[in-house]
PDB file of C-alpha atoms in Angstrom:
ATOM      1  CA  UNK A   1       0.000   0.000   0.000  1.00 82.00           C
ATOM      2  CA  UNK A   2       1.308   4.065  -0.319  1.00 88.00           C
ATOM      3  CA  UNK A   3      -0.645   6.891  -0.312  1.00 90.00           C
ATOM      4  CA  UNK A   4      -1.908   7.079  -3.659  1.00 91.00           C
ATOM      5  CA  UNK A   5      -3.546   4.187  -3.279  1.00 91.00           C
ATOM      6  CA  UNK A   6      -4.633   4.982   0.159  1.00 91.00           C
ATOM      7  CA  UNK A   7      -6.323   8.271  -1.360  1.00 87.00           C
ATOM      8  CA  UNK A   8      -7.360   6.325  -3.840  1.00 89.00           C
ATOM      9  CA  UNK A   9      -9.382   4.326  -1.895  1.00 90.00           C
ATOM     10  CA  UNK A  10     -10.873   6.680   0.508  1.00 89.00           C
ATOM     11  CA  UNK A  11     -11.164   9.042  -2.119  1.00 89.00           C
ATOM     12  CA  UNK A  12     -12.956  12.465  -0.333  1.00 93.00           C
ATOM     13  CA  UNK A  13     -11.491  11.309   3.347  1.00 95.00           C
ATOM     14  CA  UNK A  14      -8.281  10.730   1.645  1.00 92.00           C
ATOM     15  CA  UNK A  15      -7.705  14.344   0.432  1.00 91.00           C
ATOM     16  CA  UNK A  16      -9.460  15.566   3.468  1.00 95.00           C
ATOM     17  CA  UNK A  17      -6.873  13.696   5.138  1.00 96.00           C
ATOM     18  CA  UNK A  18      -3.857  15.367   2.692  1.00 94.00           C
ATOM     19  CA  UNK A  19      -5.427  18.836   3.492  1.00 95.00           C
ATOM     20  CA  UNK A  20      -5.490  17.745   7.616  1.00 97.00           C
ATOM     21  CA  UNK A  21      -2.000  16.617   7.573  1.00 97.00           C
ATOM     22  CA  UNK A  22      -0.487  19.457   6.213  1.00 96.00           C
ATOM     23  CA  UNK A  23      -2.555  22.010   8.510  1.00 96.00           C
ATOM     24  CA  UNK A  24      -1.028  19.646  11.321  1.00 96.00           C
ATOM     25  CA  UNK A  25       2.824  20.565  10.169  1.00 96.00           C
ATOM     26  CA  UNK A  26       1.924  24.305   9.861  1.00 94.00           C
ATOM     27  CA  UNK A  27       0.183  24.039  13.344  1.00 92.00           C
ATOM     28  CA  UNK A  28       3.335  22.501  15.014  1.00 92.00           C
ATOM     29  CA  UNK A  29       6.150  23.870  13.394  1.00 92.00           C
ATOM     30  CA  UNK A  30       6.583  27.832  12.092  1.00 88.00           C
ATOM     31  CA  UNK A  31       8.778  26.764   9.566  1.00 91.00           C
ATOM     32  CA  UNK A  32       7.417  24.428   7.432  1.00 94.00           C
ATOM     33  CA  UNK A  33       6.124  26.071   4.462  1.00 92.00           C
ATOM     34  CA  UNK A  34       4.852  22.680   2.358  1.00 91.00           C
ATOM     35  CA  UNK A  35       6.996  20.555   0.398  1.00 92.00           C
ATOM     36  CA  UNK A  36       6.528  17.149  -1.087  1.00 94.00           C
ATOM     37  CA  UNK A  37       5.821  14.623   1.075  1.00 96.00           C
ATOM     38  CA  UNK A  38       7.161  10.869  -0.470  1.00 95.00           C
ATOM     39  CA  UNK A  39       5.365   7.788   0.298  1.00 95.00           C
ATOM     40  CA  UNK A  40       7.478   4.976   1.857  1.00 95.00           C
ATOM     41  CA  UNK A  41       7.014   1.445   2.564  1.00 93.00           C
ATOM     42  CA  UNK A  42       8.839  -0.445   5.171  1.00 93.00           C
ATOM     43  CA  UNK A  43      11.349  -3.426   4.171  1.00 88.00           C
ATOM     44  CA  UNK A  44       9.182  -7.448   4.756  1.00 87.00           C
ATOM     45  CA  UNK A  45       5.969  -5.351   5.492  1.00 89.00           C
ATOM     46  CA  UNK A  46       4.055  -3.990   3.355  1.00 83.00           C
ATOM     47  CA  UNK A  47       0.578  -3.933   5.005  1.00 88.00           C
ATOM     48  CA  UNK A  48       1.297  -0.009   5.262  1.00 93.00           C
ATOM     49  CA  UNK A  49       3.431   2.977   4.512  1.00 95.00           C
ATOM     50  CA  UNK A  50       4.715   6.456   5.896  1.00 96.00           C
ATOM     51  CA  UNK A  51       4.797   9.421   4.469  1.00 96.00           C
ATOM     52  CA  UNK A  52       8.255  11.858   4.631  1.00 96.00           C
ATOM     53  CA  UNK A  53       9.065  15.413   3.252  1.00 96.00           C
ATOM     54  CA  UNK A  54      11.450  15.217   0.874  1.00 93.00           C
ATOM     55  CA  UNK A  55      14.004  17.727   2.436  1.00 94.00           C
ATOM     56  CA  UNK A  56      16.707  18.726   4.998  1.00 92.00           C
ATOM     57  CA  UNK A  57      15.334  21.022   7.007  1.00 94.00           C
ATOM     58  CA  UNK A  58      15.153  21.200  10.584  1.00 94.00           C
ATOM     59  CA  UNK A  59      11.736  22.160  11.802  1.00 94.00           C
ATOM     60  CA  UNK A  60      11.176  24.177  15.038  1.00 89.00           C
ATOM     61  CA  UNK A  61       8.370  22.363  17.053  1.00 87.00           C
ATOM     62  CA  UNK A  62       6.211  23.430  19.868  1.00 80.00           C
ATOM     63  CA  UNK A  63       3.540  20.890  20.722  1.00 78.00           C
ATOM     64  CA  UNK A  64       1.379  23.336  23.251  1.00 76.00           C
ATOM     65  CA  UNK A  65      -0.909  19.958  24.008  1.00 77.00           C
ATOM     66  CA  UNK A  66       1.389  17.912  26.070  1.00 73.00           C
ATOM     67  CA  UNK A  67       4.335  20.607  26.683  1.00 72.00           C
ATOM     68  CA  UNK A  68       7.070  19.202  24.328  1.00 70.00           C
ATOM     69  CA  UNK A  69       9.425  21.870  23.655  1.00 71.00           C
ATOM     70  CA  UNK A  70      12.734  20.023  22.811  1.00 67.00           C
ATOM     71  CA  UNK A  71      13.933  22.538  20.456  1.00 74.00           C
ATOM     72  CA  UNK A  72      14.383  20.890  16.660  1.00 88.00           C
ATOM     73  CA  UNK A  73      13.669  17.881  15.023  1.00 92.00           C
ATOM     74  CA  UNK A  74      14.923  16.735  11.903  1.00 95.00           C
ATOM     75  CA  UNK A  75      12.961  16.136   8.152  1.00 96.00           C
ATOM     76  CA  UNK A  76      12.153  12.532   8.746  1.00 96.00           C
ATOM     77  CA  UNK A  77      11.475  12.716  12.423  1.00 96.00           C
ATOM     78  CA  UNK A  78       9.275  15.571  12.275  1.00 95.00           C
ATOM     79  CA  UNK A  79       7.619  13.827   9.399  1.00 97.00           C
ATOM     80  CA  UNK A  80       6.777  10.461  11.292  1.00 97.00           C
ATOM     81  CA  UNK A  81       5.487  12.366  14.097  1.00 96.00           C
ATOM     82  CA  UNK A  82       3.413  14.657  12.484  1.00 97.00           C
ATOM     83  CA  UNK A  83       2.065  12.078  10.293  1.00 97.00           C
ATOM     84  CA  UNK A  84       1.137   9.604  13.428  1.00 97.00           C
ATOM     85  CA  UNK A  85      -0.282  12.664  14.810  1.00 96.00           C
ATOM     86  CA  UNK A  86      -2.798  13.399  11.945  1.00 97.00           C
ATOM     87  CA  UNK A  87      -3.309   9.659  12.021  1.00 97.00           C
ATOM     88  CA  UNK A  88      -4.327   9.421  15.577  1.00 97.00           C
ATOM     89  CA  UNK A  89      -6.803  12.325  15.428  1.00 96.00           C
ATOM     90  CA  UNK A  90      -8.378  12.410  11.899  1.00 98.00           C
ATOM     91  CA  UNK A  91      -9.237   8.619  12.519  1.00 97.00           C
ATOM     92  CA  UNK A  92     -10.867   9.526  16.043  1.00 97.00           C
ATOM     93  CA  UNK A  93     -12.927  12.268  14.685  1.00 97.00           C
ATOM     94  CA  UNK A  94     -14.144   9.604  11.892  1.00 97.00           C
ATOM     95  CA  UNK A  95     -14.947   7.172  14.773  1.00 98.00           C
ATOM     96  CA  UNK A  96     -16.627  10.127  16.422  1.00 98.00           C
ATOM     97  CA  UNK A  97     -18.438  10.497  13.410  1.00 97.00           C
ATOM     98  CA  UNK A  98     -19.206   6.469  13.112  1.00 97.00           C
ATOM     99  CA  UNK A  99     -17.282   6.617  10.033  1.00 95.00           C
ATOM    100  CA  UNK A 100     -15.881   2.636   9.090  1.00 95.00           C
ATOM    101  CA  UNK A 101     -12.928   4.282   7.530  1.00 95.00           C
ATOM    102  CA  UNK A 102     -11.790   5.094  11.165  1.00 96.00           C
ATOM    103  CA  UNK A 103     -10.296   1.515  11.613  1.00 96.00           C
ATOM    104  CA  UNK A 104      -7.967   1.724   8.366  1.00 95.00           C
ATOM    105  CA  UNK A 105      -6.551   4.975  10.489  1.00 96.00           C
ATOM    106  CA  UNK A 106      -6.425   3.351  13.311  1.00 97.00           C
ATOM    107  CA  UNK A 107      -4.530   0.376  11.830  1.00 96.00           C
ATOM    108  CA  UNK A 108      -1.918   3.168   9.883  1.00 96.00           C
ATOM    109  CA  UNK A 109      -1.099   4.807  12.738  1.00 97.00           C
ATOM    110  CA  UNK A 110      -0.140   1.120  14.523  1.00 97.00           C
ATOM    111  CA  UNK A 111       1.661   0.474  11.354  1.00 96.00           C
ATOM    112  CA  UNK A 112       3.741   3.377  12.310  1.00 97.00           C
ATOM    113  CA  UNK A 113       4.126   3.330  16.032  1.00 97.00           C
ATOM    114  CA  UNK A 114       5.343  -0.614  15.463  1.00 96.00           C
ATOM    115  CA  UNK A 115       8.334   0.481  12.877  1.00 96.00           C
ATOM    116  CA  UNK A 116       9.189   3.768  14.211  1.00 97.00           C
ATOM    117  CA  UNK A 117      12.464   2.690  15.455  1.00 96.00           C
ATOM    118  CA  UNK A 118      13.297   0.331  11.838  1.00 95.00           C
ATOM    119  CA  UNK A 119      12.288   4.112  10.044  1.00 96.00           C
ATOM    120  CA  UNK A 120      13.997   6.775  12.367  1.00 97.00           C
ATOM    121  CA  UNK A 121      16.915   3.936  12.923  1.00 94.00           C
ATOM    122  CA  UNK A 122      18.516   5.772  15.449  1.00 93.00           C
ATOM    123  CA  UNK A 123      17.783   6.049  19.490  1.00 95.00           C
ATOM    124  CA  UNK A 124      17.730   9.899  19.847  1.00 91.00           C
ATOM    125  CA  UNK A 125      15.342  10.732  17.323  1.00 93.00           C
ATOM    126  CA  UNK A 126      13.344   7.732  18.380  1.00 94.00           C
ATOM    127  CA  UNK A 127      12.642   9.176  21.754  1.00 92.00           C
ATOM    128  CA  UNK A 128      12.123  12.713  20.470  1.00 90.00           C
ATOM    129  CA  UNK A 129       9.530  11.090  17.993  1.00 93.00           C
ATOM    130  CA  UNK A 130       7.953   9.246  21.128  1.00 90.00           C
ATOM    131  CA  UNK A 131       8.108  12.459  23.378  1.00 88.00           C
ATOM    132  CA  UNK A 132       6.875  14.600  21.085  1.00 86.00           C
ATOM    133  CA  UNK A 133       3.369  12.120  20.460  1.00 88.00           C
ATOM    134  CA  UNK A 134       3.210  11.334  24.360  1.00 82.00           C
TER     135      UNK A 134
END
């Protein structure tokens, strides 16, 4: 599975999803500005996928809800947490809303907490990723 497909599949919910996502990385970091986020699979699973912005940049993050304020976080760790992050909320307000498509949400954002450590591959940016979600 990647995204397109994903989208594909949900069609509306999967661009309102896109849209969500994005408003998430603006909401949590001042300086992201968009980019193009890549979908990525993991290696002997494929029964989901991540998505990552394609760049270097080091995004400033404040999360105001649980008081993480650990300074910077690199491309691919900011984009793993801000992804689980949309994840986790856009499929509760689908359960809120009895939606079925809730448990596919559900099941991507499980997909990610169980590989985070294979993706980020390093210890550091592993517990910033949990901190920053906890």
């Amino acid at each position: 599975m990647n995204f397109e497909t994903f989208c594909a599949k949900h069609k509306i919910i999967g661009f309102q999803f896109e849209q969500y996502l994005y408003n998430v990385a603006r909401h949590f970091s001042g300086n992201y500005n968009g980019g193009y986020w890549e979908s990525k699979i993991v290696e002997n699973d494929e029964s989901g996928f991540y998505l990552e912005l394609n760049d270097n940049t080091e995004y400033e993050i404040i999360n105001s809800i649980n008081g993480y304020d650990e300074g910077n976080m690199d491309s691919k760790t900011f984009s793993l947490a801000i992804f689980a992050f949309a994840l986790n909320n856009f499929g509760f307000k689908l359960y809120e809303d009895e939606r079925p498509e809730a448990q596919e949400f559900f099941d991507l954002f499980n997909f990610i907490m169980r590989h985070s450590y294979e993706i980020l591959n390093d210890d550091d940016k592993h517990s910033q990723f949990h901190y920053f979600l906890d």
